[in-house]
Short mmCIF file of C-alpha atoms and ligand atoms in Angstrom, two decimals:
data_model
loop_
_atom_site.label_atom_id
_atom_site.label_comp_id
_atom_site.label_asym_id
_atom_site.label_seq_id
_atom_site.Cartn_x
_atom_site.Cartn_y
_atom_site.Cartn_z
CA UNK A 1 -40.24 -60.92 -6.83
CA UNK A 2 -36.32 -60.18 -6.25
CA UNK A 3 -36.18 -56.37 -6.00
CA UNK A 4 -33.89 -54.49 -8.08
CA UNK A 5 -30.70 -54.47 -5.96
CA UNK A 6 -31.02 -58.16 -4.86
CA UNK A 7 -28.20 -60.07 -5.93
CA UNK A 8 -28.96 -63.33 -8.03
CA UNK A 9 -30.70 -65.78 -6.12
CA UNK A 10 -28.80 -69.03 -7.42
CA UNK A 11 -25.26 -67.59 -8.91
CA UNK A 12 -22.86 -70.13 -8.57
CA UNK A 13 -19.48 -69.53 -7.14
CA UNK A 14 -16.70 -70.07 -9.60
CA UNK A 15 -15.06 -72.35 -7.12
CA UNK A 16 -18.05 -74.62 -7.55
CA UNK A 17 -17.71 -74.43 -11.37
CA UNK A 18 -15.72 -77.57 -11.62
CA UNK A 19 -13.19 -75.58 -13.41
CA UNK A 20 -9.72 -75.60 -12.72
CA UNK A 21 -9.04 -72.79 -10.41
CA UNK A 22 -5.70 -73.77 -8.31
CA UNK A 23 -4.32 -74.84 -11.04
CA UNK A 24 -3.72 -73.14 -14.36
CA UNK A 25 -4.39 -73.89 -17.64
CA UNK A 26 -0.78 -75.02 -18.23
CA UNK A 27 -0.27 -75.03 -21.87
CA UNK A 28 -1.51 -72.46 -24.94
CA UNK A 29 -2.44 -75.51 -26.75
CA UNK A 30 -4.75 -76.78 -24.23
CA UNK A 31 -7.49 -73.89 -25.90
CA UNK A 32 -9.28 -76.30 -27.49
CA UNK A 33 -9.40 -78.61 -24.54
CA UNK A 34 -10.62 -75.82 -22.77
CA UNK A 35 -13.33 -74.76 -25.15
CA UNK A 36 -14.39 -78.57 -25.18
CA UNK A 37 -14.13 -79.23 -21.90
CA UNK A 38 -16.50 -75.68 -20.73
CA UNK A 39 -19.20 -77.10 -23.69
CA UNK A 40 -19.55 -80.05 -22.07
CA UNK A 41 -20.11 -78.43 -18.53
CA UNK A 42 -22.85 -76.21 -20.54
CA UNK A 43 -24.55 -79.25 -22.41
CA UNK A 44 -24.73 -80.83 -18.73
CA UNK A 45 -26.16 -77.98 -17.02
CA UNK A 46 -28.62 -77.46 -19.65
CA UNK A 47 -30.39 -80.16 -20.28
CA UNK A 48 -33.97 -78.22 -20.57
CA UNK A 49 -32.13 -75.81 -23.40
CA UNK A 50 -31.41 -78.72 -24.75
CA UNK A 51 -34.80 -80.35 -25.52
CA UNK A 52 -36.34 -77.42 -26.41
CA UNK A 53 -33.72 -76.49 -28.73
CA UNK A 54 -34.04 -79.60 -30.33
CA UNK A 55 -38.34 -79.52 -30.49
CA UNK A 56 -37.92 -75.87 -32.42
CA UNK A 57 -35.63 -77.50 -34.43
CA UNK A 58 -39.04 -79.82 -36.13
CA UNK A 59 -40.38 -75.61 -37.44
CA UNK A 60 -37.76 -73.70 -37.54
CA UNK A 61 -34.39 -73.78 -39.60
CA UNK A 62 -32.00 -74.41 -37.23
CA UNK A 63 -34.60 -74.66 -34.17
CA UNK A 64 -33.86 -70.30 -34.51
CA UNK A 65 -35.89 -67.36 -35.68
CA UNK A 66 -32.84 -64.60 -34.81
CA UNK A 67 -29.24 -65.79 -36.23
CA UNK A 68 -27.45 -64.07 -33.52
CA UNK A 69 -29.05 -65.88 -30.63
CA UNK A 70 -27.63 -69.03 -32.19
CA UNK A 71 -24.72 -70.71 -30.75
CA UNK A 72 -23.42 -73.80 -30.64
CA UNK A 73 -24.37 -76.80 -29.47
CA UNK A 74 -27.19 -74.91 -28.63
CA UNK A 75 -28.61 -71.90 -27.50
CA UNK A 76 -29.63 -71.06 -23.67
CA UNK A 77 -33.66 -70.54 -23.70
CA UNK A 78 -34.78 -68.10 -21.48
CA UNK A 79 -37.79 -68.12 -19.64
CA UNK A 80 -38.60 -64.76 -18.16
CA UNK A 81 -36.67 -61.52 -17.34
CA UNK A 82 -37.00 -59.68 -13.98
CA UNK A 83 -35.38 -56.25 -13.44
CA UNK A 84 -32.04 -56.67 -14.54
CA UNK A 85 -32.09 -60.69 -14.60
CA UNK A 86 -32.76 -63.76 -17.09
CA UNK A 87 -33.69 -66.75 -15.62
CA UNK A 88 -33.20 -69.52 -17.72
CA UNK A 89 -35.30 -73.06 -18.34
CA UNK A 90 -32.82 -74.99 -16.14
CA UNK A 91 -33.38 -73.08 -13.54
CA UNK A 92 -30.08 -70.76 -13.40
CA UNK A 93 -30.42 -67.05 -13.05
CA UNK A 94 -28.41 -64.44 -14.70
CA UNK A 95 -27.36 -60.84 -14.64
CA UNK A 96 -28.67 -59.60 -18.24
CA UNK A 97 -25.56 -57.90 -19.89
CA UNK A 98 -27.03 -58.81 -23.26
CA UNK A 99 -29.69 -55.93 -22.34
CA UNK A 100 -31.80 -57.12 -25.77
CA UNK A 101 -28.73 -55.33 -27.79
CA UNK A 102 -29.62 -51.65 -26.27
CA UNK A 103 -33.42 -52.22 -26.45
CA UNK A 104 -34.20 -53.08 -22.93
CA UNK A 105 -32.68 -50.38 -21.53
CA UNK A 106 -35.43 -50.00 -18.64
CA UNK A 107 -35.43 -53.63 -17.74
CA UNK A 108 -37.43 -55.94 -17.87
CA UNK A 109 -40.04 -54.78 -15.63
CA UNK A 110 -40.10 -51.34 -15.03
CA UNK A 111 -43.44 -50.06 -12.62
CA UNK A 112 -44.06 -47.19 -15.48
CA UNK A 113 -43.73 -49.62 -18.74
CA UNK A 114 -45.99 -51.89 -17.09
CA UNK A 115 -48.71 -49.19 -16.03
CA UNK A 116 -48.13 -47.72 -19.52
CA UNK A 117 -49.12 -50.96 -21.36
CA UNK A 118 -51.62 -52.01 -18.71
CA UNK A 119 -53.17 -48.81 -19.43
CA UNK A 120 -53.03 -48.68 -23.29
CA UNK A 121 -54.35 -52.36 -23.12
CA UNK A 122 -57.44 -51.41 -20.92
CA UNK A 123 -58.18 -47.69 -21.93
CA UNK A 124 -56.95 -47.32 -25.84
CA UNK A 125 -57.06 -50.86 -27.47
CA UNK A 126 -55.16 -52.28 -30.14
CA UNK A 127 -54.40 -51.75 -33.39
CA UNK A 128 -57.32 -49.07 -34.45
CA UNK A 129 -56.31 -48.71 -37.94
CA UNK A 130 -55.56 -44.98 -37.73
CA UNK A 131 -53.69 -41.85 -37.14
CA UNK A 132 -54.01 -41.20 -32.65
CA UNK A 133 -53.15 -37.95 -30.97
CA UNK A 134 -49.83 -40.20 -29.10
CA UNK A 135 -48.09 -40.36 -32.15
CA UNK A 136 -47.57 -37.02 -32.64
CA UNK A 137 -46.57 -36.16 -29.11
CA UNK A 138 -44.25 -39.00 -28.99
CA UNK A 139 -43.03 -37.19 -31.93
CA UNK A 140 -42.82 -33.62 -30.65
CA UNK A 141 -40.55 -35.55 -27.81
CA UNK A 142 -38.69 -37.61 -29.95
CA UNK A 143 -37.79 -34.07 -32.02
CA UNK A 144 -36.95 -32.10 -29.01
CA UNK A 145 -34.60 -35.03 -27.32
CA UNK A 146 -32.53 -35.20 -30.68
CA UNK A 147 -32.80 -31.92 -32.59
CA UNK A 148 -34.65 -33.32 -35.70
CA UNK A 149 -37.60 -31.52 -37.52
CA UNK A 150 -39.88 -34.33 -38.49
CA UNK A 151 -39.89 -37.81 -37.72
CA UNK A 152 -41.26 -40.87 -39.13
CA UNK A 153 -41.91 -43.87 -37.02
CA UNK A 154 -41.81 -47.32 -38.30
CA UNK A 155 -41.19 -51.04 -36.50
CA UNK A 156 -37.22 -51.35 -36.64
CA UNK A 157 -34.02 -49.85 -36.76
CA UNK A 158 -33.72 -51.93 -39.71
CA UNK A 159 -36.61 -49.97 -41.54
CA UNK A 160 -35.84 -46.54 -39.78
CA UNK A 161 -32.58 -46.86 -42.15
CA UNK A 162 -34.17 -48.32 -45.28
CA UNK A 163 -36.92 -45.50 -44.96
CA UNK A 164 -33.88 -42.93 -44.59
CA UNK A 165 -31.84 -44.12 -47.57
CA UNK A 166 -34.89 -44.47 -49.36
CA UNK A 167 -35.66 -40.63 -48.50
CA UNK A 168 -32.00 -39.73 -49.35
CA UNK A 169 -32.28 -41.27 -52.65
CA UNK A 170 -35.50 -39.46 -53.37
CA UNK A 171 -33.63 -36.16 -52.43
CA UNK A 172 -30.89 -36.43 -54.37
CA UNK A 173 -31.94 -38.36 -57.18
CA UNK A 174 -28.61 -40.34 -57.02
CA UNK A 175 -28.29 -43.72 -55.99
CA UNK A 176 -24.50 -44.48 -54.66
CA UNK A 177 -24.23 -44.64 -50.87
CA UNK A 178 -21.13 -44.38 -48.63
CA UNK A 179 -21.19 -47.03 -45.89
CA UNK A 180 -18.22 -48.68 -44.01
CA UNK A 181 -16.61 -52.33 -43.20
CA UNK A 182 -17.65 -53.44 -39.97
CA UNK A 183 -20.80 -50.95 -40.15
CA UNK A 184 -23.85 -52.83 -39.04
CA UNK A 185 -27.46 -51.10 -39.82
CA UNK A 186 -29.77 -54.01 -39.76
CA UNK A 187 -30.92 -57.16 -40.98
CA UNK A 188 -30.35 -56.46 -44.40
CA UNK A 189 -27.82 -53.81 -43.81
CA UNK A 190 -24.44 -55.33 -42.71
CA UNK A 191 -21.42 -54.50 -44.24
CA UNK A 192 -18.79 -57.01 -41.91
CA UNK A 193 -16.17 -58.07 -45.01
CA UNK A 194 -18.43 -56.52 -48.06
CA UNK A 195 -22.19 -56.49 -48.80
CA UNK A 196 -23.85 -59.69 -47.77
CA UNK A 197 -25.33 -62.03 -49.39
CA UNK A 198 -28.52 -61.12 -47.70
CA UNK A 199 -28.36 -57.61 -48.62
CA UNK A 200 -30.69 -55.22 -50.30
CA UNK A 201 -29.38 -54.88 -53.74
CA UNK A 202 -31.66 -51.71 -54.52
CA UNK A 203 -28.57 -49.16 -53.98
CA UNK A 204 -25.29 -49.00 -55.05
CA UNK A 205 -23.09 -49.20 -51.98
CA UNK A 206 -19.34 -47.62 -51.63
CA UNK A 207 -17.38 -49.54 -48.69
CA UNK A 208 -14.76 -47.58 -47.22
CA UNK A 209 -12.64 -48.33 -43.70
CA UNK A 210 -14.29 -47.20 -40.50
CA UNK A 211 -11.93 -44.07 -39.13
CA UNK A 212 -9.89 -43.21 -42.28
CA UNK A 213 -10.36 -39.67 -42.51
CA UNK A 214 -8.88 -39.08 -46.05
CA UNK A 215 -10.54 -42.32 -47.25
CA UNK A 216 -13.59 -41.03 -46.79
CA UNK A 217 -13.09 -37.34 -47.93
CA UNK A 218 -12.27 -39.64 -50.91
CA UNK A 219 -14.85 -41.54 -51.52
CA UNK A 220 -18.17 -39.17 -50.42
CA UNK A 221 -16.56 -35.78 -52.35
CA UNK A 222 -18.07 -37.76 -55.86
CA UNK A 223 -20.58 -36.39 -58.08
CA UNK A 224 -22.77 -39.20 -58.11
CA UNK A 225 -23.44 -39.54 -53.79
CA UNK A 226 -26.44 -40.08 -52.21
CA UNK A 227 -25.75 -40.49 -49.00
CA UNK A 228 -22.86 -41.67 -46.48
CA UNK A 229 -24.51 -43.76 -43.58
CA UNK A 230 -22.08 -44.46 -40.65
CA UNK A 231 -22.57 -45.07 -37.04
CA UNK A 232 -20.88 -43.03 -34.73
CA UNK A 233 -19.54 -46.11 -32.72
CA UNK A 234 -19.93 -49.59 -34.31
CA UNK A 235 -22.01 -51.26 -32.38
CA UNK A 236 -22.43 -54.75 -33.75
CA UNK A 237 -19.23 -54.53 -34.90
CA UNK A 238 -17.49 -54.19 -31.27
CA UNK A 239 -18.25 -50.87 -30.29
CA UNK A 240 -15.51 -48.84 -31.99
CA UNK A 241 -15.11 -45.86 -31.44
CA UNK A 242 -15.48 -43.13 -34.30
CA UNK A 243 -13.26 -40.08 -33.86
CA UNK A 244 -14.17 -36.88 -33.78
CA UNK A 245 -12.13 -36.09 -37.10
CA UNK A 246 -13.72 -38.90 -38.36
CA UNK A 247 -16.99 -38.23 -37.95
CA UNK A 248 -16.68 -34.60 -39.10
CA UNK A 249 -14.64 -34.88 -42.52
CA UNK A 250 -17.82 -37.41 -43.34
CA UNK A 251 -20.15 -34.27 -42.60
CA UNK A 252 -18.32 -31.62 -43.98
CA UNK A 253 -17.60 -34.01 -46.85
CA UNK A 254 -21.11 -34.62 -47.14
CA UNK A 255 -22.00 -31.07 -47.07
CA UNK A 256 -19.90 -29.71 -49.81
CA UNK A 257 -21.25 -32.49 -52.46
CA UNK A 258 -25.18 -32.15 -51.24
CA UNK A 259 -25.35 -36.32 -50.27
CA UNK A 260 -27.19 -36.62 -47.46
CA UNK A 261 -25.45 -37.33 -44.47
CA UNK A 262 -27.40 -40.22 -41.97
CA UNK A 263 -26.31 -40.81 -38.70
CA UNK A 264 -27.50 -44.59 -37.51
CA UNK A 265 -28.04 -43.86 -33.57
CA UNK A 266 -30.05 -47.04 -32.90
CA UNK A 267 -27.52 -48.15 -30.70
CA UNK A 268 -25.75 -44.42 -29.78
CA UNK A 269 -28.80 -42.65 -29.39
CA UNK A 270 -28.75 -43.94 -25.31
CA UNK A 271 -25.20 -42.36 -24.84
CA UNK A 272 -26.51 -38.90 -23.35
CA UNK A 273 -29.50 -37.23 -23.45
CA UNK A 274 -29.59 -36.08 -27.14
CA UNK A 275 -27.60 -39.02 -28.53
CA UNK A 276 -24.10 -39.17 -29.52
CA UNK A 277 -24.30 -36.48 -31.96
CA UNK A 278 -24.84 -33.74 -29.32
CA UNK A 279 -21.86 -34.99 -27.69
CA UNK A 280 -19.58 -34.97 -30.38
CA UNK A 281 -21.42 -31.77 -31.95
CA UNK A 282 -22.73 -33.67 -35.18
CA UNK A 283 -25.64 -32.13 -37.05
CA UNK A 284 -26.31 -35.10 -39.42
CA UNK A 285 -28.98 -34.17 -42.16
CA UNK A 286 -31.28 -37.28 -40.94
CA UNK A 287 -31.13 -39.28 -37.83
CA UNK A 288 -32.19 -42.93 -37.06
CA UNK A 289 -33.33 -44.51 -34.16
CA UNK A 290 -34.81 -48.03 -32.94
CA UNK A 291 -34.66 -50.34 -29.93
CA UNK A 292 -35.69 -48.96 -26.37
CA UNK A 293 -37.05 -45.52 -27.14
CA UNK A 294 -40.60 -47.87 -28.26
CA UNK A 295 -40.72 -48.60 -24.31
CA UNK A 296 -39.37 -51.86 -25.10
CA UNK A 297 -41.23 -52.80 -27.82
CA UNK A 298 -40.79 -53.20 -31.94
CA UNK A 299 -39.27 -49.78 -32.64
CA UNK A 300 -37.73 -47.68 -35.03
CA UNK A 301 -37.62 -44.09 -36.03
CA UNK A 302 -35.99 -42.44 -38.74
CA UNK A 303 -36.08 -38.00 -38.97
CA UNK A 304 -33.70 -34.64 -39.35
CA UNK A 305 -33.90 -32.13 -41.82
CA UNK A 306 -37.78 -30.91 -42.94
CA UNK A 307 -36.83 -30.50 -46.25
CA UNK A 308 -35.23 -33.59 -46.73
CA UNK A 309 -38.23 -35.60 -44.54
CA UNK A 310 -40.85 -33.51 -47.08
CA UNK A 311 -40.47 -36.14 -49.40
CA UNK A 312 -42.68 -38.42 -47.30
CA UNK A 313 -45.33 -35.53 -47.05
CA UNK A 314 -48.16 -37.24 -48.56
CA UNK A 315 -50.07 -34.31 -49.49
CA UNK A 316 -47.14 -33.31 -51.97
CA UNK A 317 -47.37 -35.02 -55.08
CA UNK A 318 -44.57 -36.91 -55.54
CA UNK A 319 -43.96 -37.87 -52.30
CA UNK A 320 -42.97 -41.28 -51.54
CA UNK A 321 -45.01 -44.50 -49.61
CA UNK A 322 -44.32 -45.18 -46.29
CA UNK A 323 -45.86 -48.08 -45.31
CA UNK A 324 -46.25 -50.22 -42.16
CA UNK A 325 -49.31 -52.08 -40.39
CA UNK A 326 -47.98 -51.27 -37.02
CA UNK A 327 -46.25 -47.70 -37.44
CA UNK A 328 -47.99 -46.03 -35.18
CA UNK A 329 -49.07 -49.10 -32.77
CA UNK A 330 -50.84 -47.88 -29.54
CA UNK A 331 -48.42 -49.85 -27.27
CA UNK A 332 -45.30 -48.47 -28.82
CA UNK A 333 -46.50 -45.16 -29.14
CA UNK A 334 -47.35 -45.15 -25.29
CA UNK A 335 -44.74 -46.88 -23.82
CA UNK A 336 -42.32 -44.99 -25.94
CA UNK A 337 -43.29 -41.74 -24.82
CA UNK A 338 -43.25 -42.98 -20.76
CA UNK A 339 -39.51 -44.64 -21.36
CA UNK A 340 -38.36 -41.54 -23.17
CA UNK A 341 -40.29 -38.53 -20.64
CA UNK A 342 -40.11 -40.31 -17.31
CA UNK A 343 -37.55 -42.68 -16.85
CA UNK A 344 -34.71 -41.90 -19.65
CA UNK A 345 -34.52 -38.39 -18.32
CA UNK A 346 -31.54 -35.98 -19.23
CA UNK A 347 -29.77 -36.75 -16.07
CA UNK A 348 -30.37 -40.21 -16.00
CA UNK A 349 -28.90 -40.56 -19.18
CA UNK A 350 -25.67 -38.81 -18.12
CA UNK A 351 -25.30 -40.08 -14.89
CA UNK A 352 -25.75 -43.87 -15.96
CA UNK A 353 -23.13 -43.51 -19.10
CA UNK A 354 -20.91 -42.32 -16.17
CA UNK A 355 -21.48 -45.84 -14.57
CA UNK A 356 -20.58 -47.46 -17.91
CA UNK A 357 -17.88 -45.70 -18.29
CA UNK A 358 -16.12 -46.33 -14.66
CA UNK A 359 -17.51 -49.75 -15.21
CA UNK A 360 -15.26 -49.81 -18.61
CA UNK A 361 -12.39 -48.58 -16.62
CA UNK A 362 -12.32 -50.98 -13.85
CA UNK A 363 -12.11 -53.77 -16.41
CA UNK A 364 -9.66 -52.19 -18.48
CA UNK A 365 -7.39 -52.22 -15.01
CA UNK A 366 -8.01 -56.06 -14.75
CA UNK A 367 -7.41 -56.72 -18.77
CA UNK A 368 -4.12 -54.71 -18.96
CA UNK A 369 -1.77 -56.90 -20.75
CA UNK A 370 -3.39 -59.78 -22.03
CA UNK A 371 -5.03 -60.52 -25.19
CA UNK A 372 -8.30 -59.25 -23.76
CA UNK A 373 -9.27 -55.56 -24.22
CA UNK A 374 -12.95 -53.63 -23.50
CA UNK A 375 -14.01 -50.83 -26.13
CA UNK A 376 -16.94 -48.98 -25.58
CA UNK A 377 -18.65 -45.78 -24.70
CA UNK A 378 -20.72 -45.14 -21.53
CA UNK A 379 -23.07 -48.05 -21.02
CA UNK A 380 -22.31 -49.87 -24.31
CA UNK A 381 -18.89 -52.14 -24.53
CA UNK A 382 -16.99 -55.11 -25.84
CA UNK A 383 -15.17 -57.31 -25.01
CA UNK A 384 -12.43 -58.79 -27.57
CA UNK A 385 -9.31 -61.66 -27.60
CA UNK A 386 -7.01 -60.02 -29.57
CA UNK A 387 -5.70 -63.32 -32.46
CA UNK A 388 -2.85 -60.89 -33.05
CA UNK A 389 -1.74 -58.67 -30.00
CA UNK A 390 -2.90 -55.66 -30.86
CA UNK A 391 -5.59 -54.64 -28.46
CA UNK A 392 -6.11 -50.51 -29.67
CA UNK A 393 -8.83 -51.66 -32.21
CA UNK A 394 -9.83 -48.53 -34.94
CA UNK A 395 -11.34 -50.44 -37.32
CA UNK A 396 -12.88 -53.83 -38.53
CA UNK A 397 -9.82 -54.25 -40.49
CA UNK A 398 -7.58 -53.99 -37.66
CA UNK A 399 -9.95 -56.73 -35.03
CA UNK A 400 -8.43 -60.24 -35.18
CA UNK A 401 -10.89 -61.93 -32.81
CA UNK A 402 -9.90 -65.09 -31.74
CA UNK A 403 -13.26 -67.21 -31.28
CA UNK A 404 -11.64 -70.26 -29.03
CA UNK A 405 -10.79 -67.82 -26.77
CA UNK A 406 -14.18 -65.95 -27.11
CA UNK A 407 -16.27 -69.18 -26.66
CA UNK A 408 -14.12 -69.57 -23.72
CA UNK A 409 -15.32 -66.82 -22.15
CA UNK A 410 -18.91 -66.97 -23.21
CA UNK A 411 -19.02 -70.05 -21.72
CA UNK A 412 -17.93 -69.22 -18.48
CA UNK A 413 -19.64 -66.24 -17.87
CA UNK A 414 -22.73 -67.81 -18.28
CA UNK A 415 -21.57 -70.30 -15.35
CA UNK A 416 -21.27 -67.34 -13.71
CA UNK A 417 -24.15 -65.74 -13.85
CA UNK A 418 -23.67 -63.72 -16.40
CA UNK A 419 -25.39 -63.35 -20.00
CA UNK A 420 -23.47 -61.88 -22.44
CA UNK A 421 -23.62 -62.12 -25.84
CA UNK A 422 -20.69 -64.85 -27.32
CA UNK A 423 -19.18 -62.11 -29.38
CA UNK A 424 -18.89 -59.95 -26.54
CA UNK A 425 -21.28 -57.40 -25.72
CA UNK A 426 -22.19 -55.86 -23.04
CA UNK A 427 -25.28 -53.44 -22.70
CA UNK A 428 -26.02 -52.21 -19.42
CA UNK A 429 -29.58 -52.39 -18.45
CA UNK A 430 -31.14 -49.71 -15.43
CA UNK A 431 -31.51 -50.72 -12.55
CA UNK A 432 -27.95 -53.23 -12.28
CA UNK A 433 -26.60 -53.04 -9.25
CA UNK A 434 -23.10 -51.84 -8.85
CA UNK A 435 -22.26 -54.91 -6.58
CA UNK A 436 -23.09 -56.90 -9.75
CA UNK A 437 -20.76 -54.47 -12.04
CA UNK A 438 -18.47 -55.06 -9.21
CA UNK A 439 -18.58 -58.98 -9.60
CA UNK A 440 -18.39 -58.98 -13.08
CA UNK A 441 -14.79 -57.38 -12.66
CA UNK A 442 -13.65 -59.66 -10.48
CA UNK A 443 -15.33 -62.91 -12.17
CA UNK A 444 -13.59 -61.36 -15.33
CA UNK A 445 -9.93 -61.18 -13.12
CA UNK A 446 -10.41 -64.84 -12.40
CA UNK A 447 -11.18 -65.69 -15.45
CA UNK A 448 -7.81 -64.33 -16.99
CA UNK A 449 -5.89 -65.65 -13.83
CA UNK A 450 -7.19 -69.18 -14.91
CA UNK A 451 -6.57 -69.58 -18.09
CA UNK A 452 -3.24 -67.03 -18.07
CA UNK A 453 -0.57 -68.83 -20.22
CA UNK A 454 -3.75 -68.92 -23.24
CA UNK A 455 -4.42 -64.77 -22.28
CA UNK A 456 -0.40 -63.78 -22.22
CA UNK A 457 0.29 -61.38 -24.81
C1 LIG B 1 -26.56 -49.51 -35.41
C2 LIG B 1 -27.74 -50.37 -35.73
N1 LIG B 1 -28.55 -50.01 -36.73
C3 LIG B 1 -29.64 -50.72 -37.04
C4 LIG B 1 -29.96 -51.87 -36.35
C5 LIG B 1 -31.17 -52.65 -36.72
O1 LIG B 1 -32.15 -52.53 -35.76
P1 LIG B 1 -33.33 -53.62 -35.69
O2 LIG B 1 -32.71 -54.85 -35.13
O3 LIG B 1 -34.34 -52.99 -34.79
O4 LIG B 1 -33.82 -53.82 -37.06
C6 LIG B 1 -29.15 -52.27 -35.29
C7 LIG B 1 -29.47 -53.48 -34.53
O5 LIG B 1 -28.74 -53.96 -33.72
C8 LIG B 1 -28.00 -51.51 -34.99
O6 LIG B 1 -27.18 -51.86 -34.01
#
């Protein structure tokens, strides 16, 4: 078994890539040649993707049970993760900047998430079809870590926010909720150009633009407001950045018409040791959460305010249902508790967002000038090819992502050992070694070198 610090036992140099390295990429118009000709370097290396893809295909629509993991021709399948790699079924191995999207945080094999399941497996069971004494002191930690009064745990970050709308509404008794372009807060929950046509059609939603301070005053000081649900930096969307004055107006706001105000920290609750609202001294009236504080497994987490989270008291009577088979599931409720009290320690958390961040740095040093720029926060970035020069991105509104360009570099990451996701992000995973962070930068430098006349602002 590589150990943690090992570098990747079969990276390929980009020299061997068969790309063009001495020579540029002459001409702007050549992106599509580009694109084409990296696709078919992927389709040959990947020939065991390939089948497989094609065999899921027979069960499942579009051979995929997770849209975003689809890409085309087809997507990479993985075949096991080790510490901070993926090792694919052709055999290559990869550096995991994918990091599950912020839920495997400890890697994929951490000593004390193993002896954590190993032990719930052996000495608790499985699903026992009742309340256990974990849940509550995953709770207690949960509350301490983040400031909340109660918590409710459910299986996704997805429910965690349906749960705390659903709460909000109850509250309140209004229905309208603030939410912005770009904001992502799970499967049914994304709000890229408008409400999808997937989305829940239970509440009444109000979009308004990521970062406009007035806008917002606007739209959440109404009479009729439930809520306002907003992520302190968009993760799915590209990791923007919410300001400070941002952030605040949206509380105060909040505050002055009684809506509830629900900060989504299922990505940003990894930023620091209490989340991203203890760093940018938000008291939000609920909280959610998801992703790797279950250990690593089906997660979510939803909590704040006790008067507000009394409305799921059952032994009030008109509380409301919370349901969920797995709520309380032995292995999350374990391995939860041993991510969150052992290994995700205060310090940890500081001290590895400070690796992020001069991680960040070094590849905003290599980017400077071309259409390529890194947004982020501590451990969490992304990458994006500017379609229109501007690289300070504030807002959804203001990203125009060119996707030749992003395919580009999807692909050849991946040929060099690195997994990323195509739209660009990167979450860090414990455990990387910096001589990997390090490679990255200068794979990146290369990268832009190459193809420089398509990168040129
Ligand atoms: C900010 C945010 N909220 C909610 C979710 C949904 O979480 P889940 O995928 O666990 O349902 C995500 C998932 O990426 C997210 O990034």
């Amino acid at each position: 078994m590589p150990k943690a610090d090992s570098p990747p036992p079969s990276t390929p140099a980009v020299a061997e890539l068969g790309l063009t390295v001495k020579g540029q990429v002459q001409s702007s118009s050549d992106l599509n040649a580009a694109v084409t000709a990296a696709k078919q370097r992927f389709v040959g290396r990947n020939p065991n993707s390939a089948k497989l893809f094609e065999e899921a295909t027979e069960y499942l629509p579009g051979g995929n049970t997770r849209t975003l993991l689809y890409s085309a021709p087809f997507p990479i399948c993985m075949k096991k993760g080790e510490h901070y790699q993926v090792f694919d079924e052709d055999g290559h191995a990869y550096t995991d900047f994918v990091g599950e999207l912020t839920a495997a945080l400890y890697g994929h094999s951490h000593p004390l998430i193993q002896e954590s399941l190993i032990n719930t497996i052996n000495n608790v069971g499985l699903n026992l079809g009742s309340t256990i004494a974990q849940e509550a002191k995953h709770a207690k930690l949960i509350c301490e870590r983040f400031s909340l009064s109660k918590v409710r745990f459910c299986n996704s970050g997805t429910e965690a926010n349906l749960h705390a709308l659903a709460g909000a509404r109850h509250y309140t008794g209004k229905r309208k909720t603030v939410v912005f372009s770009g904001g992502y807060h799970g499967a049914v929950l994304g709000f890229w150009d408008g409400v999808q046509d997937n989305g829940v059609d239970k509440h009444e939603w109000v979009i308004g633009r990521y970062n406009d301070v007035e806008g917002a005053k606007k739209l959440i000081e109404q009479d009729d407001i439930a809520a306002v649900l907003v992520e302190g930096m968009q993760g799915a969307g590209g990791c923007i950045l919410g300001t400070n004055e941002f952030l605040m107006q949206i509380q105060e706001s909040a505050k002055k018409v009684g809506a509830v105000f629900i900060l989504d920290e299922v990505m940003t609750s990894r930023l620091g040791p209490g989340g991203l609202q203890a760093i940018d001294g938000l008291k939000p009236d609920l909280t959610t959460f998801g992703k790797y504080l279950g250990g690593g497994l089906a997660f979510g987490a939803f909590g704040g305010r006790v008067d507000i989270m009394a409305v799921y008291d059952p032994r009030s009577p008109n509380s409301l249902a919370h349901s969920g088979t797995f709520n309380n599931n032995t292995l999350a409720m374990n391995a939860g508790f041993v991510g969150l009290s052992e290994i995700w320690k205060p310090e940890v958390a500081v001290e590895f967002n400070k690796v992020g961040d001069a991680f960040r740095a070094s590849l905003q040093e290599v980017t400077r000038g071309t259409k390529m720029s890194v947004t982020g926060r501590g451990a969490l970035n992304a990458i994006h090819f500017s379609g229109n020069g501007t690289t300070e991105i504030s807002c959804r509104e203001a990203v125009d992502e060119d996707w030749g360009l992003k395919d580009l570099f999807y692909m050849e990451m991946m040929e060099g050992g690195f997994w990323i996701t195509r739209r660009g992000s990167i979450a860090l995973i414990l455990g990387t070694p910096q001589s990997e962070l390090d490679r990255f930068v200068s794979v990146v430098e290369k990268f832009l070198e190459r193809h420089r006349t398509l990168v040129s602002l």
